[in-house]
Short mmCIF file of C-alpha atoms in Angstrom, two decimals:
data_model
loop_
_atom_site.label_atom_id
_atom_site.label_comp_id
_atom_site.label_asym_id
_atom_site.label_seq_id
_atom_site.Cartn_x
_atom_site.Cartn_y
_atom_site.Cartn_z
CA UNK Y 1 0.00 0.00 0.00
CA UNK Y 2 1.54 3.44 -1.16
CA UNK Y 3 1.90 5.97 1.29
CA UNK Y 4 -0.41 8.04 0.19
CA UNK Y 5 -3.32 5.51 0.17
CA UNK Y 6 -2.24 4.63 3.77
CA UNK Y 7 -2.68 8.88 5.05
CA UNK Y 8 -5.91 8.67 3.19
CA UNK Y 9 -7.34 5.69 4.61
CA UNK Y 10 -6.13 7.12 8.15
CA UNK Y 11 -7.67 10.13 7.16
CA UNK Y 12 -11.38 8.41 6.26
CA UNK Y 13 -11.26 6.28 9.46
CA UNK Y 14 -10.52 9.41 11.20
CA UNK Y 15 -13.61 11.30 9.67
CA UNK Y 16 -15.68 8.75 9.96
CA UNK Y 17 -14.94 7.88 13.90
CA UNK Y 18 -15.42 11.33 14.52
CA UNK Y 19 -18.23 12.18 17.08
CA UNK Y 20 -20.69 14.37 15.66
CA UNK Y 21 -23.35 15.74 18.49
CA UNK Y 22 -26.33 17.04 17.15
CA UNK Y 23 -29.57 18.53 18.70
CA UNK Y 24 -32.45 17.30 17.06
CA UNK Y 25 -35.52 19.84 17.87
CA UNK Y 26 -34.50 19.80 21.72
CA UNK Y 27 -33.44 16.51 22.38
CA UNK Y 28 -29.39 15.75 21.50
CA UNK Y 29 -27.77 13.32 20.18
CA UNK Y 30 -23.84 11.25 20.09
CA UNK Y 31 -22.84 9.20 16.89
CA UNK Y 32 -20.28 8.60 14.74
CA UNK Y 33 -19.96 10.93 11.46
CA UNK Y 34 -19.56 7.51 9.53
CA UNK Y 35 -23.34 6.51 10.47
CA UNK Y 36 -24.96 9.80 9.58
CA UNK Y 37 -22.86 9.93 6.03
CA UNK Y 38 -25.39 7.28 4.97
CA UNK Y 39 -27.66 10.00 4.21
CA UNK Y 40 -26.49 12.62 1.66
CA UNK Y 41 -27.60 15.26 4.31
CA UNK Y 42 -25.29 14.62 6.30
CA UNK Y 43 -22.69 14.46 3.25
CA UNK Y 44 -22.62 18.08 2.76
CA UNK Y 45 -19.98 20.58 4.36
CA UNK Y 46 -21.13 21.70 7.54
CA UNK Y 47 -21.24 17.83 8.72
CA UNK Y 48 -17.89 16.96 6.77
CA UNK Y 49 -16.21 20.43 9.59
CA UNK Y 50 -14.40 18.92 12.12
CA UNK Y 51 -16.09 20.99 14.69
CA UNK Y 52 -16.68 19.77 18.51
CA UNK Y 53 -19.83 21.98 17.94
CA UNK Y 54 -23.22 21.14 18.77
CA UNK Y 55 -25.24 21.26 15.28
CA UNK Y 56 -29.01 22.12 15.70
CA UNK Y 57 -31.32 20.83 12.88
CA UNK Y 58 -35.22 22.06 13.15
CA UNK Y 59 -36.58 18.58 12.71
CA UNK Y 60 -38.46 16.31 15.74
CA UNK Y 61 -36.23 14.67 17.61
CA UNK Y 62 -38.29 11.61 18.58
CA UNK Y 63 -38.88 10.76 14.92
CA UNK Y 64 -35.01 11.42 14.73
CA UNK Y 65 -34.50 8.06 16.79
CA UNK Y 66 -35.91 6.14 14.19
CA UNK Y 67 -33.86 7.47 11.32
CA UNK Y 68 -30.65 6.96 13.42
CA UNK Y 69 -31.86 3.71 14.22
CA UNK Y 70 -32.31 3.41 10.24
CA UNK Y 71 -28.76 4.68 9.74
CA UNK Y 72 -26.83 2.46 12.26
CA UNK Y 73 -28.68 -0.58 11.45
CA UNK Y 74 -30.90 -0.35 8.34
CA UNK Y 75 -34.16 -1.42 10.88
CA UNK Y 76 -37.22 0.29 11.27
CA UNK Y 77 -38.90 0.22 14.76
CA UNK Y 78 -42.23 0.00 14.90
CA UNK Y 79 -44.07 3.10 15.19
CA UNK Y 80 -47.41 4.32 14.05
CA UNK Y 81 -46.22 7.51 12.76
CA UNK Y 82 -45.09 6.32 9.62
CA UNK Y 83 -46.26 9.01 7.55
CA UNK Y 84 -44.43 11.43 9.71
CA UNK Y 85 -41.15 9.22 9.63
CA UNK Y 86 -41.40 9.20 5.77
CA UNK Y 87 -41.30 12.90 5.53
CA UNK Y 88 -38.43 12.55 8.06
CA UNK Y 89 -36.37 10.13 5.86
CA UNK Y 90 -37.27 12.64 2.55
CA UNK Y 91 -36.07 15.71 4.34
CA UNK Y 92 -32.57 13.51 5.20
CA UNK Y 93 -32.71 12.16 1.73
CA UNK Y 94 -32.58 8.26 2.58
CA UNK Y 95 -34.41 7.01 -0.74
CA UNK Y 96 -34.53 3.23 0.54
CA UNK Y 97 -36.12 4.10 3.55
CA UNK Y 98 -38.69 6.29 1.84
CA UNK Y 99 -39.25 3.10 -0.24
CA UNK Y 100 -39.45 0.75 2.37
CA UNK Y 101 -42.03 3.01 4.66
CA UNK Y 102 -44.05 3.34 1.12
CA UNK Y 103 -44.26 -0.15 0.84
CA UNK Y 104 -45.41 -0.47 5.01
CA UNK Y 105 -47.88 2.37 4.72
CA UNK Y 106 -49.32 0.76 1.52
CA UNK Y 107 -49.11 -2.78 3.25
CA UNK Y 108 -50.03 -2.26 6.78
CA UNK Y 109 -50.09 -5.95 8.38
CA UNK Y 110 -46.90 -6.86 7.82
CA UNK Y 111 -45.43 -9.93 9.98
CA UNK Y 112 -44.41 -7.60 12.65
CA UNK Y 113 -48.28 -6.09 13.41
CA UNK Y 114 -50.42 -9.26 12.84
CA UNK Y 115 -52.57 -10.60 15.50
CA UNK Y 116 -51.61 -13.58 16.89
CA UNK Y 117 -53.83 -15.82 19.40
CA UNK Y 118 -53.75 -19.00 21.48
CA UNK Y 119 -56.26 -21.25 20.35
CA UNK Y 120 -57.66 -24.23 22.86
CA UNK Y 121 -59.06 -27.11 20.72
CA UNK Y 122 -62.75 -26.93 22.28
CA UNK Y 123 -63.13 -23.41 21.04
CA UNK Y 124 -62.34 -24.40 17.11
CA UNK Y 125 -66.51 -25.36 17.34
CA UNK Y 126 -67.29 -21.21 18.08
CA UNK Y 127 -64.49 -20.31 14.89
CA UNK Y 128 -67.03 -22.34 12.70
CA UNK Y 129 -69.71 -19.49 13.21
CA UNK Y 130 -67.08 -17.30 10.93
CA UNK Y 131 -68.32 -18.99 8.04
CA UNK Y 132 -71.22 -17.77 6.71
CA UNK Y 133 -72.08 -20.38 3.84
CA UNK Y 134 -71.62 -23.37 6.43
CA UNK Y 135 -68.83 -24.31 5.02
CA UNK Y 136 -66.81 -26.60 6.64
CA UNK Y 137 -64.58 -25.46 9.71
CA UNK Y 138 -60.79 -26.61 8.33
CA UNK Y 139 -61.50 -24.32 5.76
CA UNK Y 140 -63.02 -21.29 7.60
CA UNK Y 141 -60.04 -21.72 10.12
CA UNK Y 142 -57.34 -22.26 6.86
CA UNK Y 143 -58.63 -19.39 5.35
CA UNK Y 144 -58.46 -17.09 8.59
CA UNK Y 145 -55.47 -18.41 10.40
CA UNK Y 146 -52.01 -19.28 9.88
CA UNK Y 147 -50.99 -22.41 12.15
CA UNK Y 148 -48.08 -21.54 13.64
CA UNK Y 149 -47.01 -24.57 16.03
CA UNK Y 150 -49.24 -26.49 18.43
CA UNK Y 151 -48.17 -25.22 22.11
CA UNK Y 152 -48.34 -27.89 24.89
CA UNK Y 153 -48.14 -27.16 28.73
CA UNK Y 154 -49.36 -28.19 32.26
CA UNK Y 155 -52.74 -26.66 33.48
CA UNK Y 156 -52.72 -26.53 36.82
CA UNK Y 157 -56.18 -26.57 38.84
CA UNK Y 158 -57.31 -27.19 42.77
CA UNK Y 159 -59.09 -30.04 41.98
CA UNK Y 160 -61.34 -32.35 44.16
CA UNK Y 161 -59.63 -35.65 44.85
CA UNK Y 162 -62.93 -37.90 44.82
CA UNK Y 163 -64.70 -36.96 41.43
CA UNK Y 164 -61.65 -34.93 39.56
CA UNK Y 165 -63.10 -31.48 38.87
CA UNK Y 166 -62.19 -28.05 39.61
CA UNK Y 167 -62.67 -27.10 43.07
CA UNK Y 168 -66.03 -26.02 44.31
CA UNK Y 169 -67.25 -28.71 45.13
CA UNK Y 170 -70.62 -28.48 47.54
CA UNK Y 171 -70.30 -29.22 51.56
CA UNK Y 172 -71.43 -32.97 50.80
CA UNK Y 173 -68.51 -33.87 48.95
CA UNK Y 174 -66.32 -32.44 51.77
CA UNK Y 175 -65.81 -29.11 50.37
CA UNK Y 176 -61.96 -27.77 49.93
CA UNK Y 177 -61.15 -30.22 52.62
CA UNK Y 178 -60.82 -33.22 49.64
CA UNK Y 179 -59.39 -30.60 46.88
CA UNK Y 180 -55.63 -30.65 45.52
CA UNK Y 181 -53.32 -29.02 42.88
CA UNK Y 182 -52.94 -31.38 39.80
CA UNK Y 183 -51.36 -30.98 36.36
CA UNK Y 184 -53.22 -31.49 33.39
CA UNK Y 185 -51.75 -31.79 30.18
CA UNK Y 186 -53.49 -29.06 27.96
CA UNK Y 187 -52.59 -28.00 23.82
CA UNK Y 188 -53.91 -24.84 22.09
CA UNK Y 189 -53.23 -23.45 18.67
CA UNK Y 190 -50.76 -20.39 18.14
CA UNK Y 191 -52.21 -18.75 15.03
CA UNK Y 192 -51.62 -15.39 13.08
CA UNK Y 193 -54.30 -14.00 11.56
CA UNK Y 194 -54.34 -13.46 8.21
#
């Protein structure tokens, strides 16, 4: 490596390692000048200044959060001000992430905002009321739900030792004096609704 390719690369590490604090409508933020030069915004020459100055930009800072979040890590948090945050990411020119919030606005349930439920086997019978032509219940459930995995664990009920049901039992079978915890082995469906 020439010398001259070696004081540039120093250089560019330099630059980019460089703390840049900005206030962001009120609230402030630390990060590195090499996350904010993902955004031509931050590409121009007051950001490029090696200052140790604060830099004020008249922006919100809580939407801020989620386009630094978008610069350090190319995520978007979940927020329901996505209209706001896309003319957040057009003021700081990121193009992909104007893109991507296009496609969430115009797409709204996602995998990361569906509803998701644990269903127990005996209430599949009250799902078959969702069909409307009496069709049959696999497909009312197939075409509302997305099985997931089956989900297996112990219930655990005070149970009356002579006839095996939950505990409140009357004064003739002996009350809570016969009753005891027990485990029953119970399943239910984890679906996402479609």
């Amino acid at each position: 490596m020439s010398e001259e390719t070696r004081l540039y690369n120093e250089q560019v590490a330099r630059i980019n390692g460089r703390i840049v604090r900005l206030n962001v409508g009120g609230t402030r933020f630390y990060t590195h000048y090499g996350t904010l030069r993902v955004s031509p915004y931050f590409r121009t020459d007051l950001f490029k200044a090696e200052t140790n100055e604060e830099i004020f930009i008249d922006r919100s800072g809580q939407l801020f959060t989620h386009i630094l979040q978008y610069l350090r890590d190319g995520r978007i948090n979940h927020t329901d001000r996505l209209e706001a945050l896309r003319v957040e990411a057009i003021f700081y020119q990121l193009d992909d992430l104007v893109n991507k919030l296009d496609n969430m606005i115009k797409n709204p349930l996602s995998d990361s905002n569906k509803e998701y439920k644990l269903i127990d086997f005996t209430d599949l019978k009250d799902l078959s009321k969702l069909s409307s032509n009496g069709g049959s219940i696999t497909k009312t459930i197939c075409d509302t739900y997305d099985l997931i995995t089956v989900v297996s664990y112990p219930y655990i009920a005070w149970n009356c030792s002579l006839h095996g049901s939950i505990a409140h039992c009357p004064p003739a079978c002996g009350g809570s004096i016969n009753s005891v915890w027990s485990s029953t082995p119970c399943e239910k469906l984890l679906v996402r609704k479609k």
